[in-house]
């Protein structure tokens, strides 16, 4: 049984029970993993210890019916292809919805107010029902007043299991996200306009599973499945492991066709990284997960080897089975421009679902006017079953994780780097990069596409495609 180290929490005077149940779902050994077909999630206001010292007011989170004392949104576990339902009950004092990031599900379950569903008002509820077609590491979050709601806590992990998944000696899921707190541990303004017009506004307290540098334990010489989600609203992580080898086994839920040894992996908001971590043989050795971005380098979490070495080898780990994928027909694909640019700064009118009050960014020169009952025309209308290539051009000196709802795309080529033909829902576009992303328009409906640096999303870098 894998236990987290609760010492730091105890020191901070927090009940074990509260955290024990809250994080229980995040750490499971693979044999005891328990998938549920039905959950009830209450969107609630809460207080939580986020910086290890102060109780922060105004936290927003999802509380699962069975775990009334939990703080971090529960890590949901589903079985691929099996019916799943989540009832969202809104106990916040503002509207909300849930978007299931990376899941190729029906449009009306996608959680975008006005485009796919009405608001879920205070006191109301909404039943999300779907079957996840792909296995892997995903996450969920609101699509309403997102900078505040996500910034204050509403980002949860979602794991889709495949019955053919290889056995690991342990599994540890880590939700990477920060908090913008002042010295007194209370929330400060979520963004600064001058940062929103650049890389976005960073948190002041670095977090992993709602803790500062949590310490985990795992069997010596064992193979651990490490599932990482970058659910922060701003931060781009440059991840490395110190003290052990690990293979990259999946990125953005998609198994790597060829596993490779992790050196440094860069993931932006919205992205996921699955690692097979080979724990050291010597009991007591500590492995560190580091974010190595220059000037902000940080240990994110640690893993201590416990027990006698299991002497398992990475080489013996069977591959993950591939998710279904329809190969786009590149020869006959229609080309669609997708130009990311800055725009003349403008004031944005108050819109549904929280406006930042500013416009800084645009897709195809059009800044998104905000969610409304009467949205602008789609960026493109796609015919069901046809192949398309998005010609993404990042004309800005900033990195943008571009996320498409409801479908995945495959990377064809980049002007800046050798890219494997990765399949993803969130492509991290580098400054001045031109990249071709292809897909078969396989899922009917209106699908939002936006930068997942939430300040960029909410100040213009959003659009949508219509599949009919
Ligand atoms: Cu993580 Cu619009 O999505
Ligand atoms: Cu961006």
PDB file of N, CA and C in Angstrom, residues 205-270:
ATOM      1  N   UNK A 205       2.393  30.760  -5.159  1.00  0.00           N
ATOM      2  CA  UNK A 205       2.667  29.549  -4.387  1.00  0.00           C
ATOM      3  C   UNK A 205       2.567  28.368  -5.336  1.00  0.00           C
ATOM      4  N   UNK A 206       3.689  27.619  -5.462  1.00  0.00           N
ATOM      5  CA  UNK A 206       3.705  26.471  -6.362  1.00  0.00           C
ATOM      6  C   UNK A 206       3.039  25.300  -5.675  1.00  0.00           C
ATOM      7  N   UNK A 207       2.210  24.574  -6.440  1.00  0.00           N
ATOM      8  CA  UNK A 207       1.488  23.484  -5.811  1.00  0.00           C
ATOM      9  C   UNK A 207       1.518  22.201  -6.622  1.00  0.00           C
ATOM     10  N   UNK A 208       1.343  21.084  -5.910  1.00  0.00           N
ATOM     11  CA  UNK A 208       1.175  19.770  -6.515  1.00  0.00           C
ATOM     12  C   UNK A 208       0.180  19.052  -5.613  1.00  0.00           C
ATOM     13  N   UNK A 209      -0.945  18.646  -6.171  1.00  0.00           N
ATOM     14  CA  UNK A 209      -2.009  18.031  -5.364  1.00  0.00           C
ATOM     15  C   UNK A 209      -2.365  18.893  -4.144  1.00  0.00           C
ATOM     16  N   UNK A 210      -2.419  20.198  -4.376  1.00  0.00           N
ATOM     17  CA  UNK A 210      -2.828  21.159  -3.340  1.00  0.00           C
ATOM     18  C   UNK A 210      -1.876  21.174  -2.145  1.00  0.00           C
ATOM     19  N   UNK A 211      -0.637  20.759  -2.370  1.00  0.00           N
ATOM     20  CA  UNK A 211       0.361  20.822  -1.313  1.00  0.00           C
ATOM     21  C   UNK A 211       1.604  21.490  -1.870  1.00  0.00           C
ATOM     22  N   UNK A 212       2.453  21.929  -0.979  1.00  0.00           N
ATOM     23  CA  UNK A 212       3.733  22.459  -1.401  1.00  0.00           C
ATOM     24  C   UNK A 212       4.739  21.311  -1.304  1.00  0.00           C
ATOM     25  N   UNK A 213       5.289  20.932  -2.430  1.00  0.00           N
ATOM     26  CA  UNK A 213       6.304  19.884  -2.504  1.00  0.00           C
ATOM     27  C   UNK A 213       5.937  18.621  -1.725  1.00  0.00           C
ATOM     28  N   UNK A 214       4.867  17.946  -2.117  1.00  0.00           N
ATOM     29  CA  UNK A 214       4.483  16.723  -1.406  1.00  0.00           C
ATOM     30  C   UNK A 214       5.538  15.626  -1.551  1.00  0.00           C
ATOM     31  N   UNK A 215       5.601  14.769  -0.537  1.00  0.00           N
ATOM     32  CA  UNK A 215       6.563  13.664  -0.533  1.00  0.00           C
ATOM     33  C   UNK A 215       5.778  12.357  -0.598  1.00  0.00           C
ATOM     34  N   UNK A 216       6.052  11.552  -1.604  1.00  0.00           N
ATOM     35  CA  UNK A 216       5.367  10.269  -1.756  1.00  0.00           C
ATOM     36  C   UNK A 216       6.347   9.139  -1.509  1.00  0.00           C
ATOM     37  N   UNK A 217       5.785   7.969  -1.305  1.00  0.00           N
ATOM     38  CA  UNK A 217       6.622   6.777  -1.173  1.00  0.00           C
ATOM     39  C   UNK A 217       6.214   5.782  -2.229  1.00  0.00           C
ATOM     40  N   UNK A 218       7.170   4.995  -2.703  1.00  0.00           N
ATOM     41  CA  UNK A 218       6.877   3.992  -3.717  1.00  0.00           C
ATOM     42  C   UNK A 218       7.867   2.854  -3.545  1.00  0.00           C
ATOM     43  N   UNK A 219       7.481   1.647  -3.995  1.00  0.00           N
ATOM     44  CA  UNK A 219       8.342   0.486  -3.752  1.00  0.00           C
ATOM     45  C   UNK A 219       9.715   0.595  -4.433  1.00  0.00           C
ATOM     46  N   UNK A 220      10.757   0.302  -3.670  1.00  0.00           N
ATOM     47  CA  UNK A 220      12.117   0.280  -4.228  1.00  0.00           C
ATOM     48  C   UNK A 220      12.160  -0.671  -5.415  1.00  0.00           C
ATOM     49  N   UNK A 221      12.837  -0.248  -6.469  1.00  0.00           N
ATOM     50  CA  UNK A 221      12.986  -1.124  -7.637  1.00  0.00           C
ATOM     51  C   UNK A 221      11.681  -1.400  -8.361  1.00  0.00           C
ATOM     52  N   UNK A 222      10.633  -0.655  -8.035  1.00  0.00           N
ATOM     53  CA  UNK A 222       9.339  -0.864  -8.685  1.00  0.00           C
ATOM     54  C   UNK A 222       9.136   0.126  -9.826  1.00  0.00           C
ATOM     55  N   UNK A 223       8.135  -0.149 -10.651  1.00  0.00           N
ATOM     56  CA  UNK A 223       7.797   0.748 -11.758  1.00  0.00           C
ATOM     57  C   UNK A 223       6.507   1.478 -11.380  1.00  0.00           C
ATOM     58  N   UNK A 224       6.607   2.797 -11.337  1.00  0.00           N
ATOM     59  CA  UNK A 224       5.473   3.618 -10.920  1.00  0.00           C
ATOM     60  C   UNK A 224       4.893   4.321 -12.137  1.00  0.00           C
ATOM     61  N   UNK A 225       3.589   4.277 -12.261  1.00  0.00           N
ATOM     62  CA  UNK A 225       2.966   5.102 -13.306  1.00  0.00           C
ATOM     63  C   UNK A 225       2.697   6.475 -12.717  1.00  0.00           C
ATOM     64  N   UNK A 226       3.391   7.449 -13.247  1.00  0.00           N
ATOM     65  CA  UNK A 226       3.250   8.818 -12.769  1.00  0.00           C
ATOM     66  C   UNK A 226       2.386   9.559 -13.775  1.00  0.00           C
ATOM     67  N   UNK A 227       1.213   9.992 -13.315  1.00  0.00           N
ATOM     68  CA  UNK A 227       0.311  10.724 -14.220  1.00  0.00           C
ATOM     69  C   UNK A 227       0.340  12.188 -13.822  1.00  0.00           C
ATOM     70  N   UNK A 228       0.786  13.043 -14.726  1.00  0.00           N
ATOM     71  CA  UNK A 228       0.907  14.466 -14.414  1.00  0.00           C
ATOM     72  C   UNK A 228      -0.035  15.274 -15.296  1.00  0.00           C
ATOM     73  N   UNK A 229      -0.739  16.205 -14.667  1.00  0.00           N
ATOM     74  CA  UNK A 229      -1.589  17.128 -15.414  1.00  0.00           C
ATOM     75  C   UNK A 229      -1.133  18.543 -15.116  1.00  0.00           C
ATOM     76  N   UNK A 230      -0.912  19.348 -16.153  1.00  0.00           N
ATOM     77  CA  UNK A 230      -0.627  20.773 -15.953  1.00  0.00           C
ATOM     78  C   UNK A 230      -1.974  21.492 -16.004  1.00  0.00           C
ATOM     79  N   UNK A 231      -2.559  21.687 -14.821  1.00  0.00           N
ATOM     80  CA  UNK A 231      -3.884  22.320 -14.798  1.00  0.00           C
ATOM     81  C   UNK A 231      -3.789  23.771 -14.359  1.00  0.00           C
ATOM     82  N   UNK A 232      -2.572  24.279 -14.264  1.00  0.00           N
ATOM     83  CA  UNK A 232      -2.401  25.684 -13.895  1.00  0.00           C
ATOM     84  C   UNK A 232      -2.949  26.575 -15.015  1.00  0.00           C
ATOM     85  N   UNK A 233      -3.369  27.785 -14.645  1.00  0.00           N
ATOM     86  CA  UNK A 233      -3.935  28.683 -15.654  1.00  0.00           C
ATOM     87  C   UNK A 233      -2.856  29.355 -16.505  1.00  0.00           C
ATOM     88  N   UNK A 234      -1.608  29.285 -16.089  1.00  0.00           N
ATOM     89  CA  UNK A 234      -0.552  30.038 -16.766  1.00  0.00           C
ATOM     90  C   UNK A 234       0.736  29.259 -17.036  1.00  0.00           C
ATOM     91  N   UNK A 235       1.191  28.509 -16.049  1.00  0.00           N
ATOM     92  CA  UNK A 235       2.577  28.040 -16.047  1.00  0.00           C
ATOM     93  C   UNK A 235       2.887  26.960 -17.076  1.00  0.00           C
ATOM     94  N   UNK A 236       4.017  27.117 -17.751  1.00  0.00           N
ATOM     95  CA  UNK A 236       4.554  26.088 -18.632  1.00  0.00           C
ATOM     96  C   UNK A 236       5.650  25.377 -17.853  1.00  0.00           C
ATOM     97  N   UNK A 237       5.524  24.066 -17.749  1.00  0.00           N
ATOM     98  CA  UNK A 237       6.460  23.286 -16.935  1.00  0.00           C
ATOM     99  C   UNK A 237       7.541  22.673 -17.808  1.00  0.00           C
ATOM    100  N   UNK A 238       8.718  22.637 -17.253  1.00  0.00           N
ATOM    101  CA  UNK A 238       9.859  22.010 -17.917  1.00  0.00           C
ATOM    102  C   UNK A 238      10.323  20.926 -16.952  1.00  0.00           C
ATOM    103  N   UNK A 239       9.822  19.701 -17.124  1.00  0.00           N
ATOM    104  CA  UNK A 239       9.933  18.693 -16.074  1.00  0.00           C
ATOM    105  C   UNK A 239      11.086  17.725 -16.298  1.00  0.00           C
ATOM    106  N   UNK A 240      11.720  17.378 -15.206  1.00  0.00           N
ATOM    107  CA  UNK A 240      12.854  16.467 -15.236  1.00  0.00           C
ATOM    108  C   UNK A 240      12.805  15.655 -13.944  1.00  0.00           C
ATOM    109  N   UNK A 241      13.363  14.428 -13.987  1.00  0.00           N
ATOM    110  CA  UNK A 241      13.439  13.629 -12.755  1.00  0.00           C
ATOM    111  C   UNK A 241      14.892  13.513 -12.355  1.00  0.00           C
ATOM    112  N   UNK A 242      15.119  13.649 -11.079  1.00  0.00           N
ATOM    113  CA  UNK A 242      16.471  13.548 -10.557  1.00  0.00           C
ATOM    114  C   UNK A 242      16.530  12.322  -9.654  1.00  0.00           C
ATOM    115  N   UNK A 243      17.450  11.415  -9.922  1.00  0.00           N
ATOM    116  CA  UNK A 243      17.619  10.270  -9.032  1.00  0.00           C
ATOM    117  C   UNK A 243      17.036   8.966  -9.544  1.00  0.00           C
ATOM    118  N   UNK A 244      16.461   8.973 -10.731  1.00  0.00           N
ATOM    119  CA  UNK A 244      15.910   7.740 -11.288  1.00  0.00           C
ATOM    120  C   UNK A 244      15.683   7.909 -12.784  1.00  0.00           C
ATOM    121  N   UNK A 245      15.544   6.784 -13.469  1.00  0.00           N
ATOM    122  CA  UNK A 245      15.185   6.813 -14.885  1.00  0.00           C
ATOM    123  C   UNK A 245      13.680   6.728 -15.023  1.00  0.00           C
ATOM    124  N   UNK A 246      13.183   7.297 -16.099  1.00  0.00           N
ATOM    125  CA  UNK A 246      11.763   7.165 -16.397  1.00  0.00           C
ATOM    126  C   UNK A 246      11.587   7.169 -17.896  1.00  0.00           C
ATOM    127  N   UNK A 247      10.594   6.441 -18.380  1.00  0.00           N
ATOM    128  CA  UNK A 247      10.225   6.481 -19.789  1.00  0.00           C
ATOM    129  C   UNK A 247       8.985   7.337 -19.942  1.00  0.00           C
ATOM    130  N   UNK A 248       8.932   8.101 -21.034  1.00  0.00           N
ATOM    131  CA  UNK A 248       7.706   8.815 -21.381  1.00  0.00           C
ATOM    132  C   UNK A 248       6.802   7.793 -22.056  1.00  0.00           C
ATOM    133  N   UNK A 249       5.651   7.495 -21.440  1.00  0.00           N
ATOM    134  CA  UNK A 249       4.789   6.472 -22.030  1.00  0.00           C
ATOM    135  C   UNK A 249       3.563   7.065 -22.717  1.00  0.00           C
ATOM    136  N   UNK A 250       3.155   8.284 -22.323  1.00  0.00           N
ATOM    137  CA  UNK A 250       2.026   8.925 -23.014  1.00  0.00           C
ATOM    138  C   UNK A 250       2.131  10.431 -22.834  1.00  0.00           C
ATOM    139  N   UNK A 251       1.671  11.155 -23.838  1.00  0.00           N
ATOM    140  CA  UNK A 251       1.575  12.609 -23.755  1.00  0.00           C
ATOM    141  C   UNK A 251       0.162  12.974 -24.181  1.00  0.00           C
ATOM    142  N   UNK A 252      -0.486  13.830 -23.419  1.00  0.00           N
ATOM    143  CA  UNK A 252      -1.865  14.229 -23.709  1.00  0.00           C
ATOM    144  C   UNK A 252      -2.758  13.011 -23.936  1.00  0.00           C
ATOM    145  N   UNK A 253      -2.634  12.029 -23.092  1.00  0.00           N
ATOM    146  CA  UNK A 253      -3.416  10.782 -23.074  1.00  0.00           C
ATOM    147  C   UNK A 253      -3.051   9.800 -24.179  1.00  0.00           C
ATOM    148  N   UNK A 254      -2.200  10.196 -25.109  1.00  0.00           N
ATOM    149  CA  UNK A 254      -1.915   9.304 -26.233  1.00  0.00           C
ATOM    150  C   UNK A 254      -0.615   8.550 -25.986  1.00  0.00           C
ATOM    151  N   UNK A 255      -0.700   7.194 -25.985  1.00  0.00           N
ATOM    152  CA  UNK A 255       0.522   6.406 -25.793  1.00  0.00           C
ATOM    153  C   UNK A 255       1.555   6.752 -26.856  1.00  0.00           C
ATOM    154  N   UNK A 256       2.803   6.821 -26.456  1.00  0.00           N
ATOM    155  CA  UNK A 256       3.878   7.069 -27.414  1.00  0.00           C
ATOM    156  C   UNK A 256       4.059   5.819 -28.268  1.00  0.00           C
ATOM    157  N   UNK A 257       4.111   5.975 -29.570  1.00  0.00           N
ATOM    158  CA  UNK A 257       4.349   4.810 -30.426  1.00  0.00           C
ATOM    159  C   UNK A 257       5.662   4.134 -30.033  1.00  0.00           C
ATOM    160  N   UNK A 258       6.684   4.932 -29.702  1.00  0.00           N
ATOM    161  CA  UNK A 258       7.950   4.388 -29.202  1.00  0.00           C
ATOM    162  C   UNK A 258       8.266   5.091 -27.903  1.00  0.00           C
ATOM    163  N   UNK A 259       8.345   4.328 -26.844  1.00  0.00           N
ATOM    164  CA  UNK A 259       8.702   4.939 -25.561  1.00  0.00           C
ATOM    165  C   UNK A 259      10.110   5.473 -25.620  1.00  0.00           C
ATOM    166  N   UNK A 260      10.379   6.520 -24.862  1.00  0.00           N
ATOM    167  CA  UNK A 260      11.749   7.011 -24.814  1.00  0.00           C
ATOM    168  C   UNK A 260      12.064   7.495 -23.418  1.00  0.00           C
ATOM    169  N   UNK A 261      13.359   7.552 -23.123  1.00  0.00           N
ATOM    170  CA  UNK A 261      13.825   7.968 -21.814  1.00  0.00           C
ATOM    171  C   UNK A 261      13.534   9.450 -21.610  1.00  0.00           C
ATOM    172  N   UNK A 262      13.003   9.788 -20.465  1.00  0.00           N
ATOM    173  CA  UNK A 262      12.738  11.194 -20.168  1.00  0.00           C
ATOM    174  C   UNK A 262      14.032  11.940 -19.950  1.00  0.00           C
ATOM    175  N   UNK A 263      14.199  13.050 -20.671  1.00  0.00           N
ATOM    176  CA  UNK A 263      15.242  13.996 -20.286  1.00  0.00           C
ATOM    177  C   UNK A 263      14.530  15.181 -19.679  1.00  0.00           C
ATOM    178  N   UNK A 264      14.064  16.094 -20.552  1.00  0.00           N
ATOM    179  CA  UNK A 264      13.231  17.177 -20.042  1.00  0.00           C
ATOM    180  C   UNK A 264      11.960  17.193 -20.873  1.00  0.00           C
ATOM    181  N   UNK A 265      10.828  17.295 -20.222  1.00  0.00           N
ATOM    182  CA  UNK A 265       9.563  17.361 -20.955  1.00  0.00           C
ATOM    183  C   UNK A 265       8.919  18.710 -20.669  1.00  0.00           C
ATOM    184  N   UNK A 266       8.497  19.375 -21.726  1.00  0.00           N
ATOM    185  CA  UNK A 266       7.851  20.675 -21.565  1.00  0.00           C
ATOM    186  C   UNK A 266       6.352  20.487 -21.787  1.00  0.00           C
ATOM    187  N   UNK A 267       5.570  20.824 -20.790  1.00  0.00           N
ATOM    188  CA  UNK A 267       4.116  20.764 -20.974  1.00  0.00           C
ATOM    189  C   UNK A 267       3.481  22.081 -20.502  1.00  0.00           C
ATOM    190  N   UNK A 268       2.512  22.519 -21.269  1.00  0.00           N
ATOM    191  CA  UNK A 268       1.829  23.774 -20.971  1.00  0.00           C
ATOM    192  C   UNK A 268       0.462  23.509 -20.380  1.00  0.00           C
ATOM    193  N   UNK A 269      -0.222  24.562 -19.948  1.00  0.00           N
ATOM    194  CA  UNK A 269      -1.552  24.421 -19.370  1.00  0.00           C
ATOM    195  C   UNK A 269      -2.456  23.570 -20.253  1.00  0.00           C
ATOM    196  N   UNK A 270      -3.077  22.569 -19.641  1.00  0.00           N
ATOM    197  CA  UNK A 270      -3.983  21.682 -20.361  1.00  0.00           C
ATOM    198  C   UNK A 270      -3.347  20.353 -20.718  1.00  0.00           C
TER     199      UNK A 270
END
